[in-house]
Amino acid sequence: MRPAAAAAAATATAAALRLRAAAASLSSPPAALFTPCRAAIPRAAASPVMDAQFESFRAQLDESSTLRDRIRAVVSEIESASRVATAALLLVHQPVPLEDVLGKAKAQVEVIKGLYAQLAEVLKECPGQYYRYHGDWRSETQAVVSMLAFMHWLETDGLLMHTDAQEKLGLSSGEFCLDVEDYLTGLCFMSNEFVSSITDQTKNSSHNFILGICLWFETENVVQPA
């Protein structure tokens, strides 16, 4: 081999070795960069005041959850009794004596009254928080008022007043009472029963019944609950 060619080959070989060494150094970073820090990081000391606050909050949440479960259990029974009474009142659209229809419904009203007494006892454990839990029995109470108002109309052809509804449910005293909004909403729901009654009586050609409902709306056009 000529001297010039040998020198060029040696230079190329040396350059290749340098490149290989450089690549190896880049692919293997210094171990010091990945050496874990073995020094223990001190944990922040827990604040006794914050611990006490969180324990208090958790206790309040647990107590509220337990109370709400008890309320919902009673409300579920109220809803069940109300459905039984409403189902009994549906017989008014059939050729069944009115006394029999009202008798079955009144029996459930007494059951509902006792359940509201239980609900009032539960709420005594959280005085001043009536409207905090009011939503748990609002719709059920409105349905009960609608049923009571329809029963009252069947018996007297008159409007069930707010004080009368409270008395029928045993809610005329103490903090636990019949909310006026629930009472008025229940009266609005009662109009559905009028539609069914008018339809049935029209089929039976009982126009006096329909005229009586129209006169009732004219005379009872103002609702002023006490």
PDB file of C-alpha atoms in Angstrom:
ATOM      1  CA  MET A   1       0.000   0.000   0.000  1.00  0.00           C
ATOM      2  CA  ARG A   2       1.245   3.432  -0.836  1.00  0.00           C
ATOM      3  CA  PRO A   3       2.218   5.695   2.075  1.00  0.00           C
ATOM      4  CA  ALA A   4      -0.427   8.295   1.194  1.00  0.00           C
ATOM      5  CA  ALA A   5      -3.200   5.708   1.082  1.00  0.00           C
ATOM      6  CA  ALA A   6      -2.083   4.170   4.363  1.00  0.00           C
ATOM      7  CA  ALA A   7      -2.104   7.561   6.053  1.00  0.00           C
ATOM      8  CA  ALA A   8      -5.615   8.306   4.789  1.00  0.00           C
ATOM      9  CA  ALA A   9      -6.894   4.945   6.034  1.00  0.00           C
ATOM     10  CA  ALA A  10      -5.368   5.519   9.456  1.00  0.00           C
ATOM     11  CA  THR A  11      -6.962   8.964   9.648  1.00  0.00           C
ATOM     12  CA  ALA A  12     -10.388   7.579   8.704  1.00  0.00           C
ATOM     13  CA  THR A  13     -10.090   4.805  11.279  1.00  0.00           C
ATOM     14  CA  ALA A  14      -9.173   7.271  14.011  1.00  0.00           C
ATOM     15  CA  ALA A  15     -12.112   9.510  13.085  1.00  0.00           C
ATOM     16  CA  ALA A  16     -14.505   6.557  13.190  1.00  0.00           C
ATOM     17  CA  LEU A  17     -13.277   5.582  16.645  1.00  0.00           C
ATOM     18  CA  ARG A  18     -13.757   9.136  17.914  1.00  0.00           C
ATOM     19  CA  LEU A  19     -17.324   9.250  16.551  1.00  0.00           C
ATOM     20  CA  ARG A  20     -18.145   5.906  18.155  1.00  0.00           C
ATOM     21  CA  ALA A  21     -16.814   7.104  21.514  1.00  0.00           C
ATOM     22  CA  ALA A  22     -18.819  10.322  21.272  1.00  0.00           C
ATOM     23  CA  ALA A  23     -22.021   8.409  20.460  1.00  0.00           C
ATOM     24  CA  ALA A  24     -21.463   6.095  23.406  1.00  0.00           C
ATOM     25  CA  SER A  25     -21.017   9.026  25.750  1.00  0.00           C
ATOM     26  CA  LEU A  26     -24.279  10.628  24.537  1.00  0.00           C
ATOM     27  CA  SER A  27     -26.328   7.427  24.883  1.00  0.00           C
ATOM     28  CA  SER A  28     -25.121   6.915  28.462  1.00  0.00           C
ATOM     29  CA  PRO A  29     -25.607  10.152  30.437  1.00  0.00           C
ATOM     30  CA  PRO A  30     -23.629  10.642  33.578  1.00  0.00           C
ATOM     31  CA  ALA A  31     -24.949   8.559  36.427  1.00  0.00           C
ATOM     32  CA  ALA A  32     -24.855  11.597  38.659  1.00  0.00           C
ATOM     33  CA  LEU A  33     -27.812  13.085  36.795  1.00  0.00           C
ATOM     34  CA  PHE A  34     -30.027  10.153  37.816  1.00  0.00           C
ATOM     35  CA  THR A  35     -28.750   9.606  41.296  1.00  0.00           C
ATOM     36  CA  PRO A  36     -31.845   9.713  43.524  1.00  0.00           C
ATOM     37  CA  CYS A  37     -31.886  12.134  46.352  1.00  0.00           C
ATOM     38  CA  ARG A  38     -31.716   9.968  49.414  1.00  0.00           C
ATOM     39  CA  ALA A  39     -32.301  12.797  51.820  1.00  0.00           C
ATOM     40  CA  ALA A  40     -35.701  12.340  53.490  1.00  0.00           C
ATOM     41  CA  ILE A  41     -38.182  15.111  52.715  1.00  0.00           C
ATOM     42  CA  PRO A  42     -39.720  16.204  55.992  1.00  0.00           C
ATOM     43  CA  ARG A  43     -43.545  15.993  56.096  1.00  0.00           C
ATOM     44  CA  ALA A  44     -45.475  19.025  57.173  1.00  0.00           C
ATOM     45  CA  ALA A  45     -46.782  18.576  60.641  1.00  0.00           C
ATOM     46  CA  ALA A  46     -50.583  18.212  60.714  1.00  0.00           C
ATOM     47  CA  SER A  47     -52.425  21.087  62.357  1.00  0.00           C
ATOM     48  CA  PRO A  48     -54.520  19.956  65.337  1.00  0.00           C
ATOM     49  CA  VAL A  49     -56.959  22.809  64.663  1.00  0.00           C
ATOM     50  CA  MET A  50     -57.581  21.712  61.062  1.00  0.00           C
ATOM     51  CA  ASP A  51     -57.954  18.090  62.127  1.00  0.00           C
ATOM     52  CA  ALA A  52     -60.582  19.107  64.656  1.00  0.00           C
ATOM     53  CA  GLN A  53     -62.450  21.172  62.052  1.00  0.00           C
ATOM     54  CA  PHE A  54     -62.548  18.323  59.539  1.00  0.00           C
ATOM     55  CA  GLU A  55     -63.704  15.907  62.211  1.00  0.00           C
ATOM     56  CA  SER A  56     -66.483  18.333  63.131  1.00  0.00           C
ATOM     57  CA  PHE A  57     -67.537  18.704  59.473  1.00  0.00           C
ATOM     58  CA  ARG A  58     -67.576  14.952  58.985  1.00  0.00           C
ATOM     59  CA  ALA A  59     -69.663  14.453  62.110  1.00  0.00           C
ATOM     60  CA  GLN A  60     -72.173  17.068  60.914  1.00  0.00           C
ATOM     61  CA  LEU A  61     -72.429  15.439  57.475  1.00  0.00           C
ATOM     62  CA  ASP A  62     -72.951  12.006  58.999  1.00  0.00           C
ATOM     63  CA  GLU A  63     -75.626  13.353  61.335  1.00  0.00           C
ATOM     64  CA  SER A  64     -77.416  15.166  58.497  1.00  0.00           C
ATOM     65  CA  SER A  65     -77.290  12.078  56.277  1.00  0.00           C
ATOM     66  CA  THR A  66     -78.732   9.886  59.037  1.00  0.00           C
ATOM     67  CA  LEU A  67     -81.507  12.385  59.737  1.00  0.00           C
ATOM     68  CA  ARG A  68     -82.383  12.670  56.051  1.00  0.00           C
ATOM     69  CA  ASP A  69     -82.598   8.884  55.742  1.00  0.00           C
ATOM     70  CA  ARG A  70     -85.053   8.792  58.655  1.00  0.00           C
ATOM     71  CA  ILE A  71     -87.135  11.561  57.074  1.00  0.00           C
ATOM     72  CA  ARG A  72     -87.250   9.787  53.727  1.00  0.00           C
ATOM     73  CA  ALA A  73     -88.332   6.553  55.379  1.00  0.00           C
ATOM     74  CA  VAL A  74     -91.383   8.277  56.902  1.00  0.00           C
ATOM     75  CA  VAL A  75     -92.107  10.200  53.695  1.00  0.00           C
ATOM     76  CA  SER A  76     -92.078   6.938  51.754  1.00  0.00           C
ATOM     77  CA  GLU A  77     -94.852   5.632  54.016  1.00  0.00           C
ATOM     78  CA  ILE A  78     -96.806   8.873  53.547  1.00  0.00           C
ATOM     79  CA  GLU A  79     -96.572   8.482  49.786  1.00  0.00           C
ATOM     80  CA  SER A  80     -97.744   4.877  49.988  1.00  0.00           C
ATOM     81  CA  ALA A  81    -100.777   5.748  52.145  1.00  0.00           C
ATOM     82  CA  SER A  82    -101.620   8.679  49.874  1.00  0.00           C
ATOM     83  CA  ARG A  83    -101.633   6.409  46.838  1.00  0.00           C
ATOM     84  CA  VAL A  84    -104.002   3.999  48.568  1.00  0.00           C
ATOM     85  CA  ALA A  85    -106.369   6.870  49.427  1.00  0.00           C
ATOM     86  CA  THR A  86    -106.204   8.264  45.891  1.00  0.00           C
ATOM     87  CA  ALA A  87    -106.919   4.834  44.441  1.00  0.00           C
ATOM     88  CA  ALA A  88    -109.967   4.565  46.705  1.00  0.00           C
ATOM     89  CA  LEU A  89    -111.224   7.953  45.501  1.00  0.00           C
ATOM     90  CA  LEU A  90    -111.066   6.777  41.897  1.00  0.00           C
ATOM     91  CA  LEU A  91    -114.142   4.692  42.661  1.00  0.00           C
ATOM     92  CA  VAL A  92    -116.120   7.943  42.714  1.00  0.00           C
ATOM     93  CA  HIS A  93    -116.149   7.690  38.919  1.00  0.00           C
ATOM     94  CA  GLN A  94    -117.876   4.322  39.215  1.00  0.00           C
ATOM     95  CA  PRO A  95    -121.413   3.488  40.396  1.00  0.00           C
ATOM     96  CA  VAL A  96    -120.258   3.092  44.006  1.00  0.00           C
ATOM     97  CA  PRO A  97    -121.955   4.807  46.994  1.00  0.00           C
ATOM     98  CA  LEU A  98    -120.088   7.952  47.967  1.00  0.00           C
ATOM     99  CA  GLU A  99    -120.047   6.948  51.640  1.00  0.00           C
ATOM    100  CA  ASP A 100    -118.114   3.781  50.835  1.00  0.00           C
ATOM    101  CA  VAL A 101    -115.610   5.671  48.709  1.00  0.00           C
ATOM    102  CA  LEU A 102    -114.971   8.326  51.346  1.00  0.00           C
ATOM    103  CA  GLY A 103    -114.822   5.770  54.147  1.00  0.00           C
ATOM    104  CA  LYS A 104    -111.861   3.962  52.597  1.00  0.00           C
ATOM    105  CA  ALA A 105    -110.064   7.220  51.866  1.00  0.00           C
ATOM    106  CA  LYS A 106    -110.644   8.615  55.370  1.00  0.00           C
ATOM    107  CA  ALA A 107    -109.066   5.533  56.901  1.00  0.00           C
ATOM    108  CA  GLN A 108    -105.854   6.335  55.029  1.00  0.00           C
ATOM    109  CA  VAL A 109    -106.055   9.991  56.056  1.00  0.00           C
ATOM    110  CA  GLU A 110    -105.788   8.915  59.688  1.00  0.00           C
ATOM    111  CA  VAL A 111    -102.725   6.852  58.793  1.00  0.00           C
ATOM    112  CA  ILE A 112    -101.181   9.846  57.031  1.00  0.00           C
ATOM    113  CA  LYS A 113    -101.904  12.068  60.028  1.00  0.00           C
ATOM    114  CA  GLY A 114     -99.999   9.678  62.282  1.00  0.00           C
ATOM    115  CA  LEU A 115     -97.068   9.610  59.865  1.00  0.00           C
ATOM    116  CA  TYR A 116     -96.867  13.403  59.853  1.00  0.00           C
ATOM    117  CA  ALA A 117     -96.731  13.249  63.640  1.00  0.00           C
ATOM    118  CA  GLN A 118     -93.730  10.916  63.330  1.00  0.00           C
ATOM    119  CA  LEU A 119     -92.121  13.298  60.864  1.00  0.00           C
ATOM    120  CA  ALA A 120     -92.634  16.200  63.258  1.00  0.00           C
ATOM    121  CA  GLU A 121     -90.879  14.234  66.011  1.00  0.00           C
ATOM    122  CA  VAL A 122     -87.896  13.621  63.753  1.00  0.00           C
ATOM    123  CA  LEU A 123     -87.642  17.316  62.887  1.00  0.00           C
ATOM    124  CA  LYS A 124     -87.596  18.268  66.556  1.00  0.00           C
ATOM    125  CA  GLU A 125     -84.022  16.999  66.569  1.00  0.00           C
ATOM    126  CA  CYS A 126     -82.991  19.819  64.217  1.00  0.00           C
ATOM    127  CA  PRO A 127     -84.865  22.947  65.369  1.00  0.00           C
ATOM    128  CA  GLY A 128     -84.816  25.886  62.997  1.00  0.00           C
ATOM    129  CA  GLN A 129     -83.984  23.755  59.940  1.00  0.00           C
ATOM    130  CA  TYR A 130     -87.494  23.102  58.605  1.00  0.00           C
ATOM    131  CA  TYR A 131     -86.771  24.432  55.119  1.00  0.00           C
ATOM    132  CA  ARG A 132     -83.419  22.671  54.932  1.00  0.00           C
ATOM    133  CA  TYR A 133     -85.243  19.339  54.697  1.00  0.00           C
ATOM    134  CA  HIS A 134     -88.579  20.605  53.372  1.00  0.00           C
ATOM    135  CA  GLY A 135     -87.807  19.391  49.851  1.00  0.00           C
ATOM    136  CA  ASP A 136     -87.845  15.792  51.079  1.00  0.00           C
ATOM    137  CA  TRP A 137     -91.621  15.851  51.634  1.00  0.00           C
ATOM    138  CA  ARG A 138     -92.821  18.771  49.470  1.00  0.00           C
ATOM    139  CA  SER A 139     -94.246  16.837  46.511  1.00  0.00           C
ATOM    140  CA  GLU A 140     -95.813  14.171  48.740  1.00  0.00           C
ATOM    141  CA  THR A 141     -97.533  16.846  50.834  1.00  0.00           C
ATOM    142  CA  GLN A 142     -98.888  18.556  47.734  1.00  0.00           C
ATOM    143  CA  ALA A 143    -100.394  15.260  46.589  1.00  0.00           C
ATOM    144  CA  VAL A 144    -101.940  14.730  50.029  1.00  0.00           C
ATOM    145  CA  VAL A 145    -103.491  18.216  49.996  1.00  0.00           C
ATOM    146  CA  SER A 146    -104.928  17.568  46.540  1.00  0.00           C
ATOM    147  CA  MET A 147    -106.508  14.361  47.784  1.00  0.00           C
ATOM    148  CA  LEU A 148    -107.905  16.058  50.920  1.00  0.00           C
ATOM    149  CA  ALA A 149    -109.316  18.957  48.909  1.00  0.00           C
ATOM    150  CA  PHE A 150    -111.096  16.597  46.537  1.00  0.00           C
ATOM    151  CA  MET A 151    -112.554  14.628  49.442  1.00  0.00           C
ATOM    152  CA  HIS A 152    -113.718  17.855  51.084  1.00  0.00           C
ATOM    153  CA  TRP A 153    -115.364  18.992  47.871  1.00  0.00           C
ATOM    154  CA  LEU A 154    -117.162  15.667  47.451  1.00  0.00           C
ATOM    155  CA  GLU A 155    -118.540  15.986  50.984  1.00  0.00           C
ATOM    156  CA  THR A 156    -119.379  19.685  51.172  1.00  0.00           C
ATOM    157  CA  ASP A 157    -119.167  21.137  47.644  1.00  0.00           C
ATOM    158  CA  GLY A 158    -116.813  23.668  49.218  1.00  0.00           C
ATOM    159  CA  LEU A 159    -113.170  24.623  49.207  1.00  0.00           C
ATOM    160  CA  LEU A 160    -110.765  23.127  51.724  1.00  0.00           C
ATOM    161  CA  MET A 161    -109.152  26.036  53.542  1.00  0.00           C
ATOM    162  CA  HIS A 162    -105.552  26.127  54.677  1.00  0.00           C
ATOM    163  CA  THR A 163    -106.411  25.884  58.373  1.00  0.00           C
ATOM    164  CA  ASP A 164    -108.718  22.923  57.725  1.00  0.00           C
ATOM    165  CA  ALA A 165    -106.005  21.102  55.795  1.00  0.00           C
ATOM    166  CA  GLN A 166    -103.534  21.667  58.630  1.00  0.00           C
ATOM    167  CA  GLU A 167    -106.020  20.329  61.143  1.00  0.00           C
ATOM    168  CA  LYS A 168    -106.728  17.197  59.105  1.00  0.00           C
ATOM    169  CA  LEU A 169    -102.991  16.473  58.997  1.00  0.00           C
ATOM    170  CA  GLY A 170    -102.330  17.447  62.606  1.00  0.00           C
ATOM    171  CA  LEU A 171     -99.971  20.246  61.581  1.00  0.00           C
ATOM    172  CA  SER A 172    -101.723  23.193  63.208  1.00  0.00           C
ATOM    173  CA  SER A 173     -99.149  23.828  65.927  1.00  0.00           C
ATOM    174  CA  GLY A 174     -95.397  24.030  66.369  1.00  0.00           C
ATOM    175  CA  GLU A 175     -92.670  24.722  63.845  1.00  0.00           C
ATOM    176  CA  PHE A 176     -93.703  21.851  61.580  1.00  0.00           C
ATOM    177  CA  CYS A 177     -96.689  23.199  59.655  1.00  0.00           C
ATOM    178  CA  LEU A 178     -98.337  23.019  56.246  1.00  0.00           C
ATOM    179  CA  ASP A 179     -96.469  25.348  53.923  1.00  0.00           C
ATOM    180  CA  VAL A 180     -98.829  27.747  52.125  1.00  0.00           C
ATOM    181  CA  GLU A 181     -97.171  27.072  48.770  1.00  0.00           C
ATOM    182  CA  ASP A 182     -97.702  23.330  49.193  1.00  0.00           C
ATOM    183  CA  TYR A 183    -101.342  23.975  50.055  1.00  0.00           C
ATOM    184  CA  LEU A 184    -101.964  26.131  46.979  1.00  0.00           C
ATOM    185  CA  THR A 185    -100.137  23.736  44.670  1.00  0.00           C
ATOM    186  CA  GLY A 186    -102.238  20.881  46.017  1.00  0.00           C
ATOM    187  CA  LEU A 187    -105.404  22.824  45.191  1.00  0.00           C
ATOM    188  CA  CYS A 188    -104.167  23.290  41.638  1.00  0.00           C
ATOM    189  CA  PHE A 189    -103.598  19.547  41.314  1.00  0.00           C
ATOM    190  CA  MET A 190    -107.205  18.944  42.377  1.00  0.00           C
ATOM    191  CA  SER A 191    -108.397  20.427  39.075  1.00  0.00           C
ATOM    192  CA  ASN A 192    -107.341  17.183  37.385  1.00  0.00           C
ATOM    193  CA  GLU A 193    -110.064  15.360  39.301  1.00  0.00           C
ATOM    194  CA  PHE A 194    -112.627  17.909  38.124  1.00  0.00           C
ATOM    195  CA  VAL A 195    -111.777  17.123  34.516  1.00  0.00           C
ATOM    196  CA  SER A 196    -112.304  13.399  35.097  1.00  0.00           C
ATOM    197  CA  SER A 197    -115.550  14.022  36.966  1.00  0.00           C
ATOM    198  CA  ILE A 198    -116.931  16.295  34.249  1.00  0.00           C
ATOM    199  CA  THR A 199    -116.076  13.717  31.589  1.00  0.00           C
ATOM    200  CA  ASP A 200    -117.865  10.950  33.486  1.00  0.00           C
ATOM    201  CA  GLN A 201    -120.926  13.040  34.248  1.00  0.00           C
ATOM    202  CA  THR A 202    -121.151  14.246  30.648  1.00  0.00           C
ATOM    203  CA  LYS A 203    -121.322  10.640  29.516  1.00  0.00           C
ATOM    204  CA  ASN A 204    -124.143  10.136  32.016  1.00  0.00           C
ATOM    205  CA  SER A 205    -125.906  13.323  30.828  1.00  0.00           C
ATOM    206  CA  SER A 206    -125.678  14.799  34.335  1.00  0.00           C
ATOM    207  CA  HIS A 207    -125.571  18.449  33.342  1.00  0.00           C
ATOM    208  CA  ASN A 208    -126.534  19.649  36.821  1.00  0.00           C
ATOM    209  CA  PHE A 209    -123.265  18.254  38.127  1.00  0.00           C
ATOM    210  CA  ILE A 210    -121.294  20.190  35.512  1.00  0.00           C
ATOM    211  CA  LEU A 211    -123.230  23.360  36.281  1.00  0.00           C
ATOM    212  CA  GLY A 212    -122.452  22.874  39.963  1.00  0.00           C
ATOM    213  CA  ILE A 213    -118.719  22.779  39.257  1.00  0.00           C
ATOM    214  CA  CYS A 214    -118.955  25.967  37.198  1.00  0.00           C
ATOM    215  CA  LEU A 215    -120.817  27.734  39.994  1.00  0.00           C
ATOM    216  CA  TRP A 216    -118.261  26.471  42.491  1.00  0.00           C
ATOM    217  CA  PHE A 217    -115.438  28.076  40.519  1.00  0.00           C
ATOM    218  CA  GLU A 218    -117.365  31.342  40.401  1.00  0.00           C
ATOM    219  CA  THR A 219    -117.993  31.459  44.140  1.00  0.00           C
ATOM    220  CA  GLU A 220    -114.550  30.160  45.210  1.00  0.00           C
ATOM    221  CA  ASN A 221    -112.439  32.294  42.905  1.00  0.00           C
ATOM    222  CA  VAL A 222    -110.405  33.836  45.722  1.00  0.00           C
ATOM    223  CA  VAL A 223    -108.202  31.674  47.952  1.00  0.00           C
ATOM    224  CA  GLN A 224    -107.037  33.318  51.156  1.00  0.00           C
ATOM    225  CA  PRO A 225    -105.305  30.773  53.395  1.00  0.00           C
ATOM    226  CA  ALA A 226    -105.020  31.770  57.026  1.00  0.00           C
TER     227      ALA A 226
END
